[in-house]
Amino acid sequence: MTQPVLLVVTTVPETLNTILRYQPRFLAQALTDSLEVRIATSPGPGFRDVQDDEGLPVHPVAMARGMAPFRDILSILAMIRLLLRLRPAIVHSYTAKAGLICMVAAWLCRVPVRIHTFTGLVFPSSAGLRRRILMAVDRLICACATRIVPEGLGVKTDLQRHAITRKYLAPIGHGNIAGVDTHQFARGQASVTAAARGLATRFRIPERAMVFCFAGRLNRDKGIGELLQAFEVLPENCHLLIVGGLDTTAPINHDEQSLIAKHPRIHATGFMQDIRPALQLANILVLPSYREGFPNIILQAGAMSLPVIASDISGCNEVIKPGLNGWLIQPRSTSGLHAAMLAACHCPPATLAEMGARARLIVQSHFERSMHWRNMQAFYYAALPSQHLIEAPIGVSAEAAVPASLTRRPPASRLPSA
């Protein structure tokens, strides 16, 4: 019998080149006796890197970020053609647009198991017509999926509170979609320390400076406006390292871009393939987002023994505990952010070191990458359709039974329910 196919889908290659890097390759090896793993993502920058890193077949399906209904129809048609050719047993999509394209196409093609992971919700921070459209899209994704995975408990709560779906919801493991390799993300490695010194030299950051680091796309929902305002009135020994490229779909405004470019103590690195030197140079990570799913950057920072100042929102507040490994502030609050940053400035180095040590222990015990990958392996064993079920190998704790909804196909004449 031909081996069933697991198709992993993301909107753009960047997700596979950063957060999910090497996860498909691990799954292909771990599931080699039961599933053939393939990938679909948009062609463009980074596409060939995915092929090189994962060593798996990668299929190009163009998908546009943001609202683009006519292009989305073309993407759905392209995804249908791919699904009819591969006939996968399981499709698993990550990120919003991939979820829309993949779940609709997979439902139309009657793929037996259709999984979507919500890595964050946009509608809670939106308003008006845009909010209603985004909620409708999320309901459609849930209606077409047989299994919905919220990245964290906060995402699960929002999906339930806003009646997006009545289907079963549960994060995988402790949440997050990738985990962190705490051996790779460890403070003090010689090559990383040397690269951090290079950054300090490049930006003329004094050795005893207090360095705050923001890492992420320069998107208007990341709270960068509040961060810049809060930073400007901090003491002169403070520096701000901004890591990430401009998000063209929802960029920060021109004044904010100009301030980043001109301020003598604000240093923009652009996108960094390896973020560890920036985290090594920093004393504190700052993430004042309005919304998140379960941000990987706070786990990476924790693994690097960095305390974190973050918004009290889903994902962030599932990891950051005030006074233990960082500070939580109200989103959109410049004054609250400034107070937390000032408190960090006045913290004795020994206290910051203790907070950083606790942050690393939390990541090691709950979010180690190898642990998450094993959880993913068990998840897919449990999700296999009944005609492909095999006994999970020793050491893999699969779910006790596969819900009937995973294997039952909806009638062709009726739309699926959310």
Tab-separated table of N, CA and C in Angstrom, residues 58-173:
chain	number	residue	atom	x	y	z
A	58	VAL	N	9.216	20.115	-1.633
A	58	VAL	CA	8.553	21.375	-1.277
A	58	VAL	C	7.793	21.860	-2.510
A	59	HIS	N	6.488	22.031	-2.363
A	59	HIS	CA	5.628	22.369	-3.496
A	59	HIS	C	5.256	23.853	-3.446
A	60	PRO	N	5.454	24.602	-4.538
A	60	PRO	CA	5.117	26.025	-4.545
A	60	PRO	C	3.624	26.266	-4.758
A	61	VAL	N	3.019	26.998	-3.834
A	61	VAL	CA	1.637	27.458	-3.986
A	61	VAL	C	1.627	28.923	-3.549
A	62	ALA	N	1.419	29.821	-4.468
A	62	ALA	CA	1.457	31.245	-4.144
A	62	ALA	C	0.302	31.613	-3.218
A	63	MET	N	0.631	32.288	-2.105
A	63	MET	CA	-0.380	32.754	-1.152
A	63	MET	C	-0.004	34.171	-0.737
A	64	ALA	N	-0.972	35.064	-0.753
A	64	ALA	CA	-0.715	36.476	-0.457
A	64	ALA	C	-1.115	36.793	0.971
A	65	ARG	N	-0.221	37.470	1.699
A	65	ARG	CA	-0.586	37.952	3.033
A	65	ARG	C	-1.601	39.078	2.909
A	66	GLY	N	-2.365	39.285	3.978
A	66	GLY	CA	-3.337	40.367	3.971
A	66	GLY	C	-4.594	39.990	3.193
A	67	MET	N	-5.501	40.962	3.066
A	67	MET	CA	-6.770	40.725	2.377
A	67	MET	C	-6.566	40.849	0.873
A	68	ALA	N	-6.769	39.737	0.163
A	68	ALA	CA	-6.597	39.709	-1.295
A	68	ALA	C	-7.529	38.648	-1.867
A	69	PRO	N	-8.845	38.895	-1.867
A	69	PRO	CA	-9.822	37.845	-2.198
A	69	PRO	C	-9.634	37.213	-3.568
A	70	PHE	N	-9.334	38.003	-4.602
A	70	PHE	CA	-9.193	37.419	-5.932
A	70	PHE	C	-7.950	36.536	-6.018
A	71	ARG	N	-6.851	36.985	-5.398
A	71	ARG	CA	-5.643	36.166	-5.378
A	71	ARG	C	-5.859	34.918	-4.523
A	72	ASP	N	-6.682	35.053	-3.486
A	72	ASP	CA	-6.968	33.885	-2.636
A	72	ASP	C	-7.712	32.801	-3.409
A	73	ILE	N	-8.619	33.197	-4.295
A	73	ILE	CA	-9.346	32.212	-5.105
A	73	ILE	C	-8.364	31.444	-5.989
A	74	LEU	N	-7.423	32.166	-6.581
A	74	LEU	CA	-6.409	31.514	-7.412
A	74	LEU	C	-5.554	30.567	-6.572
A	75	SER	N	-5.254	30.989	-5.346
A	75	SER	CA	-4.447	30.145	-4.458
A	75	SER	C	-5.203	28.872	-4.085
A	76	ILE	N	-6.502	29.003	-3.815
A	76	ILE	CA	-7.317	27.828	-3.481
A	76	ILE	C	-7.337	26.847	-4.655
A	77	LEU	N	-7.476	27.370	-5.867
A	77	LEU	CA	-7.469	26.501	-7.044
A	77	LEU	C	-6.131	25.790	-7.196
A	78	ALA	N	-5.039	26.527	-6.956
A	78	ALA	CA	-3.709	25.913	-7.042
A	78	ALA	C	-3.527	24.849	-5.962
A	79	MET	N	-4.043	25.111	-4.765
A	79	MET	CA	-3.945	24.131	-3.684
A	79	MET	C	-4.784	22.901	-3.996
A	80	ILE	N	-5.955	23.087	-4.592
A	80	ILE	CA	-6.788	21.950	-4.986
A	80	ILE	C	-6.033	21.059	-5.971
A	81	ARG	N	-5.376	21.671	-6.948
A	81	ARG	CA	-4.616	20.881	-7.924
A	81	ARG	C	-3.527	20.064	-7.236
A	82	LEU	N	-2.841	20.691	-6.254
A	82	LEU	CA	-1.791	19.981	-5.536
A	82	LEU	C	-2.372	18.825	-4.714
A	83	LEU	N	-3.476	19.072	-4.039
A	83	LEU	CA	-4.080	18.030	-3.201
A	83	LEU	C	-4.603	16.864	-4.038
A	84	LEU	N	-5.164	17.156	-5.193
A	84	LEU	CA	-5.648	16.084	-6.064
A	84	LEU	C	-4.497	15.234	-6.580
A	85	ARG	N	-3.330	15.861	-6.711
A	85	ARG	CA	-2.164	15.123	-7.188
A	85	ARG	C	-1.534	14.292	-6.077
A	86	LEU	N	-1.431	14.863	-4.859
A	86	LEU	CA	-0.759	14.166	-3.761
A	86	LEU	C	-1.677	13.212	-3.006
A	87	ARG	N	-2.978	13.521	-2.965
A	87	ARG	CA	-3.944	12.738	-2.192
A	87	ARG	C	-3.459	12.501	-0.762
A	88	PRO	N	-3.172	13.573	0.011
A	88	PRO	CA	-2.644	13.387	1.364
A	88	PRO	C	-3.697	12.820	2.306
A	89	ALA	N	-3.227	12.107	3.330
A	89	ALA	CA	-4.112	11.635	4.393
A	89	ALA	C	-4.325	12.728	5.430
A	90	ILE	N	-3.291	13.578	5.610
A	90	ILE	CA	-3.338	14.654	6.599
A	90	ILE	C	-2.777	15.922	5.968
A	91	VAL	N	-3.458	17.040	6.156
A	91	VAL	CA	-2.877	18.349	5.858
A	91	VAL	C	-2.846	19.140	7.153
A	92	HIS	N	-1.791	19.905	7.352
A	92	HIS	CA	-1.637	20.697	8.569
A	92	HIS	C	-1.124	22.072	8.178
A	93	SER	N	-1.944	23.085	8.401
A	93	SER	CA	-1.586	24.452	8.023
A	93	SER	C	-1.257	25.291	9.250
A	94	TYR	N	-0.327	26.210	9.031
A	94	TYR	CA	0.070	27.198	10.042
A	94	TYR	C	-0.080	28.582	9.422
A	95	THR	N	-0.404	29.554	10.248
A	95	THR	CA	-0.592	30.966	9.872
A	95	THR	C	-1.926	31.151	9.154
A	96	ALA	N	-2.462	32.373	9.264
A	96	ALA	CA	-3.855	32.628	8.893
A	96	ALA	C	-4.163	32.365	7.425
A	97	LYS	N	-3.369	32.937	6.516
A	97	LYS	CA	-3.713	32.785	5.104
A	97	LYS	C	-3.545	31.344	4.642
A	98	ALA	N	-2.501	30.679	5.090
A	98	ALA	CA	-2.347	29.261	4.748
A	98	ALA	C	-3.529	28.466	5.269
A	99	GLY	N	-4.040	28.838	6.451
A	99	GLY	CA	-5.198	28.152	6.995
A	99	GLY	C	-6.413	28.298	6.104
A	100	LEU	N	-6.682	29.521	5.632
A	100	LEU	CA	-7.827	29.752	4.754
A	100	LEU	C	-7.681	28.946	3.459
A	101	ILE	N	-6.556	29.097	2.781
A	101	ILE	CA	-6.346	28.439	1.489
A	101	ILE	C	-6.370	26.919	1.641
A	102	CYS	N	-5.621	26.426	2.611
A	102	CYS	CA	-5.449	24.984	2.757
A	102	CYS	C	-6.716	24.301	3.264
A	103	MET	N	-7.358	24.871	4.278
A	103	MET	CA	-8.528	24.204	4.842
A	103	MET	C	-9.700	24.186	3.860
A	104	VAL	N	-9.928	25.281	3.137
A	104	VAL	CA	-11.019	25.292	2.155
A	104	VAL	C	-10.740	24.272	1.051
A	105	ALA	N	-9.514	24.293	0.520
A	105	ALA	CA	-9.161	23.355	-0.548
A	105	ALA	C	-9.223	21.912	-0.058
A	106	ALA	N	-8.739	21.664	1.148
A	106	ALA	CA	-8.725	20.302	1.681
A	106	ALA	C	-10.139	19.799	1.945
A	107	TRP	N	-11.040	20.689	2.396
A	107	TRP	CA	-12.430	20.277	2.596
A	107	TRP	C	-13.076	19.929	1.262
A	108	LEU	N	-12.827	20.749	0.245
A	108	LEU	CA	-13.394	20.484	-1.070
A	108	LEU	C	-12.851	19.180	-1.662
A	109	CYS	N	-11.590	18.868	-1.338
A	109	CYS	CA	-10.968	17.632	-1.843
A	109	CYS	C	-11.212	16.434	-0.934
A	110	ARG	N	-11.929	16.657	0.169
A	110	ARG	CA	-12.249	15.604	1.128
A	110	ARG	C	-10.994	14.924	1.677
A	111	VAL	N	-9.982	15.708	2.006
A	111	VAL	CA	-8.821	15.162	2.710
A	111	VAL	C	-9.305	14.664	4.066
A	112	PRO	N	-8.981	13.438	4.465
A	112	PRO	CA	-9.571	12.869	5.695
A	112	PRO	C	-9.274	13.662	6.963
A	113	VAL	N	-8.013	14.087	7.146
A	113	VAL	CA	-7.627	14.799	8.369
A	113	VAL	C	-7.122	16.179	7.982
A	114	ARG	N	-7.812	17.206	8.503
A	114	ARG	CA	-7.495	18.597	8.137
A	114	ARG	C	-7.223	19.376	9.428
A	115	ILE	N	-5.970	19.677	9.672
A	115	ILE	CA	-5.543	20.304	10.933
A	115	ILE	C	-5.090	21.731	10.652
A	116	HIS	N	-5.563	22.654	11.455
A	116	HIS	CA	-5.033	24.021	11.390
A	116	HIS	C	-4.580	24.463	12.770
A	117	THR	N	-3.394	25.029	12.833
A	117	THR	CA	-2.886	25.610	14.074
A	117	THR	C	-3.029	27.122	14.012
A	118	PHE	N	-3.765	27.683	14.960
A	118	PHE	CA	-3.868	29.142	15.086
A	118	PHE	C	-2.651	29.646	15.854
A	119	THR	N	-1.772	30.359	15.158
A	119	THR	CA	-0.567	30.882	15.795
A	119	THR	C	-0.785	32.280	16.352
A	120	GLY	N	-1.965	32.756	16.278
A	120	GLY	CA	-2.303	34.086	16.785
A	120	GLY	C	-3.575	34.544	16.109
A	121	LEU	N	-4.323	35.396	16.758
A	121	LEU	CA	-5.580	35.893	16.222
A	121	LEU	C	-5.476	37.395	16.009
A	122	VAL	N	-5.903	37.838	14.827
A	122	VAL	CA	-5.809	39.259	14.483
A	122	VAL	C	-7.059	40.019	14.908
A	123	PHE	N	-8.217	39.365	14.852
A	123	PHE	CA	-9.466	40.093	15.061
A	123	PHE	C	-9.605	40.731	16.448
A	124	PRO	N	-9.034	40.165	17.542
A	124	PRO	CA	-9.231	40.822	18.843
A	124	PRO	C	-8.670	42.240	18.902
A	125	SER	N	-7.676	42.547	18.087
A	125	SER	CA	-7.099	43.892	18.097
A	125	SER	C	-7.591	44.736	16.922
A	126	SER	N	-8.625	44.250	16.208
A	126	SER	CA	-9.197	44.979	15.075
A	126	SER	C	-10.574	45.524	15.462
A	127	ALA	N	-11.156	46.302	14.550
A	127	ALA	CA	-12.465	46.899	14.831
A	127	ALA	C	-13.273	47.010	13.538
A	128	GLY	N	-14.577	47.221	13.708
A	128	GLY	CA	-15.439	47.508	12.578
A	128	GLY	C	-15.556	46.375	11.580
A	129	LEU	N	-15.648	46.753	10.295
A	129	LEU	CA	-15.827	45.787	9.227
A	129	LEU	C	-14.654	44.817	9.142
A	130	ARG	N	-13.449	45.344	9.328
A	130	ARG	CA	-12.264	44.474	9.264
A	130	ARG	C	-12.365	43.356	10.305
A	131	ARG	N	-12.786	43.699	11.508
A	131	ARG	CA	-12.924	42.699	12.568
A	131	ARG	C	-13.938	41.624	12.174
A	132	ARG	N	-15.085	42.053	11.619
A	132	ARG	CA	-16.126	41.096	11.245
A	132	ARG	C	-15.642	40.163	10.137
A	133	ILE	N	-14.891	40.714	9.187
A	133	ILE	CA	-14.357	39.883	8.099
A	133	ILE	C	-13.368	38.862	8.650
A	134	LEU	N	-12.472	39.311	9.522
A	134	LEU	CA	-11.462	38.406	10.083
A	134	LEU	C	-12.108	37.295	10.906
A	135	MET	N	-13.137	37.633	11.668
A	135	MET	CA	-13.835	36.602	12.451
A	135	MET	C	-14.532	35.598	11.529
A	136	ALA	N	-15.110	36.105	10.442
A	136	ALA	CA	-15.772	35.214	9.493
A	136	ALA	C	-14.766	34.256	8.850
A	137	VAL	N	-13.600	34.763	8.524
A	137	VAL	CA	-12.562	33.912	7.929
A	137	VAL	C	-12.127	32.836	8.915
A	138	ASP	N	-11.913	33.222	10.173
A	138	ASP	CA	-11.509	32.238	11.181
A	138	ASP	C	-12.594	31.186	11.385
A	139	ARG	N	-13.864	31.594	11.344
A	139	ARG	CA	-14.952	30.621	11.470
A	139	ARG	C	-14.958	29.658	10.284
A	140	LEU	N	-14.663	30.191	9.091
A	140	LEU	CA	-14.614	29.331	7.908
A	140	LEU	C	-13.470	28.321	8.026
A	141	ILE	N	-12.320	28.763	8.485
A	141	ILE	CA	-11.185	27.855	8.687
A	141	ILE	C	-11.574	26.736	9.646
A	142	CYS	N	-12.189	27.115	10.763
A	142	CYS	CA	-12.585	26.108	11.759
A	142	CYS	C	-13.644	25.163	11.207
A	143	ALA	N	-14.565	25.700	10.416
A	143	ALA	CA	-15.615	24.864	9.852
A	143	ALA	C	-15.041	23.804	8.915
A	144	CYS	N	-14.008	24.167	8.172
A	144	CYS	CA	-13.422	23.240	7.196
A	144	CYS	C	-12.430	22.271	7.829
A	145	ALA	N	-11.895	22.615	8.998
A	145	ALA	CA	-10.900	21.758	9.651
A	145	ALA	C	-11.577	20.637	10.436
A	146	THR	N	-10.902	19.499	10.542
A	146	THR	CA	-11.368	18.434	11.427
A	146	THR	C	-10.720	18.532	12.799
A	147	ARG	N	-9.600	19.229	12.887
A	147	ARG	CA	-8.894	19.390	14.167
A	147	ARG	C	-8.306	20.793	14.217
A	148	ILE	N	-8.560	21.506	15.289
A	148	ILE	CA	-8.058	22.867	15.460
A	148	ILE	C	-7.122	22.889	16.650
A	149	VAL	N	-5.934	23.411	16.432
A	149	VAL	CA	-4.920	23.472	17.482
A	149	VAL	C	-4.639	24.931	17.820
A	150	PRO	N	-5.039	25.412	18.981
A	150	PRO	CA	-4.624	26.754	19.406
A	150	PRO	C	-3.184	26.699	19.890
A	151	GLU	N	-2.386	27.683	19.496
A	151	GLU	CA	-0.972	27.641	19.876
A	151	GLU	C	-0.786	27.706	21.381
A	152	GLY	N	-1.692	28.376	22.065
A	152	GLY	CA	-1.607	28.483	23.514
A	152	GLY	C	-2.992	28.588	24.126
A	153	LEU	N	-3.036	28.643	25.458
A	153	LEU	CA	-4.319	28.705	26.151
A	153	LEU	C	-5.043	30.015	25.891
A	154	GLY	N	-4.286	31.100	25.707
A	154	GLY	CA	-4.917	32.380	25.412
A	154	GLY	C	-5.642	32.366	24.083
A	155	VAL	N	-5.035	31.762	23.072
A	155	VAL	CA	-5.678	31.636	21.763
A	155	VAL	C	-6.930	30.771	21.887
A	156	LYS	N	-6.831	29.696	22.645
A	156	LYS	CA	-7.991	28.824	22.877
A	156	LYS	C	-9.139	29.617	23.517
A	157	THR	N	-8.829	30.406	24.528
A	157	THR	CA	-9.852	31.190	25.218
A	157	THR	C	-10.527	32.171	24.272
A	158	ASP	N	-9.735	32.838	23.422
A	158	ASP	CA	-10.316	33.802	22.480
A	158	ASP	C	-11.210	33.118	21.458
A	159	LEU	N	-10.802	31.966	20.967
A	159	LEU	CA	-11.633	31.230	20.009
A	159	LEU	C	-12.967	30.845	20.634
A	160	GLN	N	-12.951	30.468	21.907
A	160	GLN	CA	-14.181	30.069	22.581
A	160	GLN	C	-15.020	31.286	22.965
A	161	ARG	N	-14.364	32.310	23.509
A	161	ARG	CA	-15.096	33.494	23.989
A	161	ARG	C	-15.853	34.180	22.859
A	162	HIS	N	-15.277	34.211	21.668
A	162	HIS	CA	-15.909	34.906	20.541
A	162	HIS	C	-16.695	33.960	19.642
A	163	ALA	N	-16.932	32.738	20.140
A	163	ALA	CA	-17.750	31.759	19.426
A	163	ALA	C	-17.262	31.517	18.006
A	164	ILE	N	-15.948	31.403	17.853
A	164	ILE	CA	-15.384	31.114	16.540
A	164	ILE	C	-15.623	29.649	16.174
A	165	THR	N	-15.605	28.785	17.163
A	165	THR	CA	-15.862	27.369	16.917
A	165	THR	C	-16.344	26.695	18.192
A	166	ARG	N	-17.085	25.592	18.016
A	166	ARG	CA	-17.491	24.758	19.143
A	166	ARG	C	-16.715	23.443	19.153
A	167	LYS	N	-15.767	23.305	18.262
A	167	LYS	CA	-15.002	22.066	18.177
A	167	LYS	C	-13.992	21.965	19.314
A	168	TYR	N	-13.503	20.757	19.501
A	168	TYR	CA	-12.516	20.491	20.549
A	168	TYR	C	-11.240	21.289	20.284
A	169	LEU	N	-10.708	21.924	21.325
A	169	LEU	CA	-9.498	22.744	21.207
A	169	LEU	C	-8.497	22.341	22.289
A	170	ALA	N	-7.257	22.132	21.896
A	170	ALA	CA	-6.214	21.838	22.881
A	170	ALA	C	-4.855	22.131	22.269
A	171	PRO	N	-4.005	22.890	22.987
A	171	PRO	CA	-2.631	23.076	22.513
A	171	PRO	C	-1.891	21.741	22.527
A	172	ILE	N	-0.808	21.677	21.783
A	172	ILE	CA	0.069	20.508	21.815
A	172	ILE	C	1.117	20.745	22.894
A	173	GLY	N	1.215	19.833	23.842
A	173	GLY	CA	2.157	20.005	24.946
A	173	GLY	C	1.787	21.216	25.785
